[in-house]
C-alpha positions as MATLAB code, in Angstrom:
seq = 'MAAEDEVGSEEAIEAQDLYYISKSAIEGIQTLLKEGKKDEAALKPLMDKIVDPTNVPDEEMMLPIDMRGVGQDFESVEDIVEALGVVGAAEAFVKAREYFDANKEGEPEDERPKPMTAAEWKKVLEEEDLGLEGEEEELLEDEEEEADEDAEEAEEPPAKKAKTD';
ca = [
      37.628   28.747  -11.501;
      35.253   25.286  -12.553;
      36.832   23.437  -10.554;
      35.965   26.125   -7.701;
      32.092   25.253   -8.640;
      32.265   22.133   -8.350;
      33.790   21.941   -5.250;
      31.176   24.816   -4.041;
      28.016   22.459   -5.517;
      30.030   18.986   -3.749;
      29.281   21.143   -1.231;
      26.441   22.152   -1.125;
      24.987   19.203   -2.492;
      26.434   17.185    0.728;
      25.057   19.791    3.090;
      21.562   18.332    1.875;
      19.770   16.830    4.270;
      17.134   14.532    2.333;
      14.338   12.367    3.776;
      11.013   11.990    0.690;
       7.921   11.610    2.331;
       4.477   11.055    0.001;
       3.195   13.204   -2.862;
      -0.133   12.943   -1.893;
       1.192   13.356    2.231;
       2.222   16.814    1.544;
       0.012   17.807   -0.715;
      -2.949   17.042    1.607;
      -1.599   18.920    4.647;
      -0.975   22.357    2.587;
      -4.232   21.712    1.033;
      -5.953   21.558    4.983;
      -3.080   24.696    6.130;
      -3.458   26.735    2.989;
      -7.341   26.644    4.442;
      -6.562   27.486    7.990;
      -8.010   23.791    8.766;
      -5.158   22.919   11.830;
      -6.907   20.256   13.106;
      -4.791   17.865   14.478;
      -7.593   14.984   13.845;
      -7.676   16.174   10.484;
      -3.766   15.955    9.733;
      -2.800   12.885   11.780;
      -3.628   10.085    9.593;
      -1.401   12.388    6.619;
       1.413   12.221    9.163;
       1.517    8.606    9.794;
       2.468    8.445    6.480;
       5.611   10.524    7.014;
       6.474    9.491    9.872;
       6.007    5.547    8.661;
       6.945    5.120    4.932;
       6.134    1.429    5.325;
       2.459    3.125    5.494;
       2.200    4.062    1.721;
       0.916    2.307   -0.796;
       4.397    0.917   -2.862;
       3.062    2.463   -6.461;
       2.929    5.807   -4.672;
       5.472    8.594   -5.540;
       7.585   10.569   -2.624;
       9.028   13.765   -2.867;
      12.632   15.478   -1.962;
      12.245   17.220    0.813;
      15.421   18.723    2.795;
      15.053   19.356    6.481;
      17.115   21.635    6.511;
      14.066   23.711    6.392;
      12.053   23.107    8.805;
      14.956   25.482   10.176;
      16.171   22.681   13.622;
      18.418   19.900   13.992;
      16.207   16.473   14.651;
      17.453   13.269   14.862;
      14.627   11.375   13.346;
      10.602   12.241   12.392;
       9.625   10.865   15.124;
      12.059   13.806   16.736;
       9.816   16.652   15.166;
       7.017   14.902   15.539;
       7.248   15.017   19.252;
       8.747   17.988   19.538;
       5.956   20.193   17.021;
       3.358   18.346   17.732;
       1.328   17.333   14.957;
       0.274   20.233   13.232;
       3.988   22.072   13.820;
       5.221   18.861   12.266;
       3.335   19.281    9.525;
       3.953   23.326    8.905;
       8.157   22.123    9.261;
       7.847   19.709    5.982;
       5.883   21.758    4.370;
       9.047   24.170    4.724;
      10.876   21.391    3.821;
       9.795   20.887    0.672;
       9.539   24.754    0.132;
      13.384   25.062    0.641;
      14.194   21.611   -1.462;
      11.355   23.427   -4.296;
      13.813   26.994   -3.651;
      17.102   25.434   -4.366;
      18.909   27.883   -3.247;
      22.239   26.405   -3.930;
      21.195   26.427   -7.755;
      21.776   22.606   -7.619;
      21.649   21.734  -11.615;
      18.486   19.943  -12.504;
      19.583   17.526  -13.924;
      21.716   16.533  -10.918;
      19.022   17.435   -8.054;
      17.590   13.910   -6.062;
      13.925   12.853   -8.078;
      11.093   11.997   -6.582;
      10.918    8.155   -6.548;
       8.106    5.474   -5.451;
       7.592    4.228   -1.763;
       8.607    0.748   -2.982;
      12.413    2.551   -4.042;
      12.089    4.732   -0.070;
      11.277    1.574    1.007;
      14.196   -0.420   -0.113;
      16.975    2.492    0.823;
      15.835    3.032    3.936;
      15.874   -0.787    4.391;
      19.180   -0.690    3.292;
      20.378    1.949    4.990;
      19.036    0.307    8.078;
      21.450   -2.907    6.855;
      24.347   -1.324    5.994;
      23.746    0.857   10.247;
      22.458   -2.452   11.307;
      26.241   -4.164    9.437;
      28.647   -0.690   11.186;
      26.288   -1.659   14.836;
      27.761   -5.270   14.080;
      31.314   -4.507   13.531;
      31.839   -1.729   16.642;
      30.133   -4.878   19.407;
      32.496   -7.335   17.777;
      35.192   -5.005   18.456;
      34.264   -4.305   21.415;
      34.032   -8.041   22.241;
      37.468   -8.211   20.627;
      38.497   -5.850   22.849;
      37.429   -7.138   25.506;
      38.448  -10.414   25.104;
      41.921   -9.382   24.740;
      42.097   -7.664   27.307;
      39.967  -10.691   30.093;
      43.045  -12.956   28.278;
      45.716  -10.062   29.360;
      44.562   -9.847   32.884;
      44.114  -14.131   33.196;
      48.353  -14.788   32.408;
      50.118  -13.827   35.856;
      52.394  -12.418   35.556;
      55.761  -13.370   34.786;
      57.892  -14.918   37.687;
      61.281  -12.993   37.628;
      64.204  -14.951   38.406;
      66.032  -14.540   41.927;
      68.503  -11.863   42.163;
      71.069  -12.819   45.306;
];
């Protein structure tokens, strides 16, 4: 049974859709929303720190959120803002943070993702970008090799058949 618990907990961890956001930004958003200030002009500077983490000072803390709390799947943070607007996206990020804090899978605290500095998060994003670029380059190289092979095959004239009269 212990083995089953481990598998279940691993599946829950894998199912998480984690992202990190600026602690000051999410706290500012939470404060504004609690005060009923659903003003796009007030929320936008905070949302900019979420959408573009390069705007966050390196020493600032970044908090993990679980994007499953948003209730919809999006390809990127920018897509959330585009689909829901600044205010709707701000509310969605608060929900994602609350979802993470709720720990519905009962993941042990020592195994949960921890806050990190913005510098650490930027490094993670950079590594992911490099990894994706490497994968994309490999795919392109594979496609080019296949195209080259196809071109070589097309260039070779068919073998002449011996006359059989």
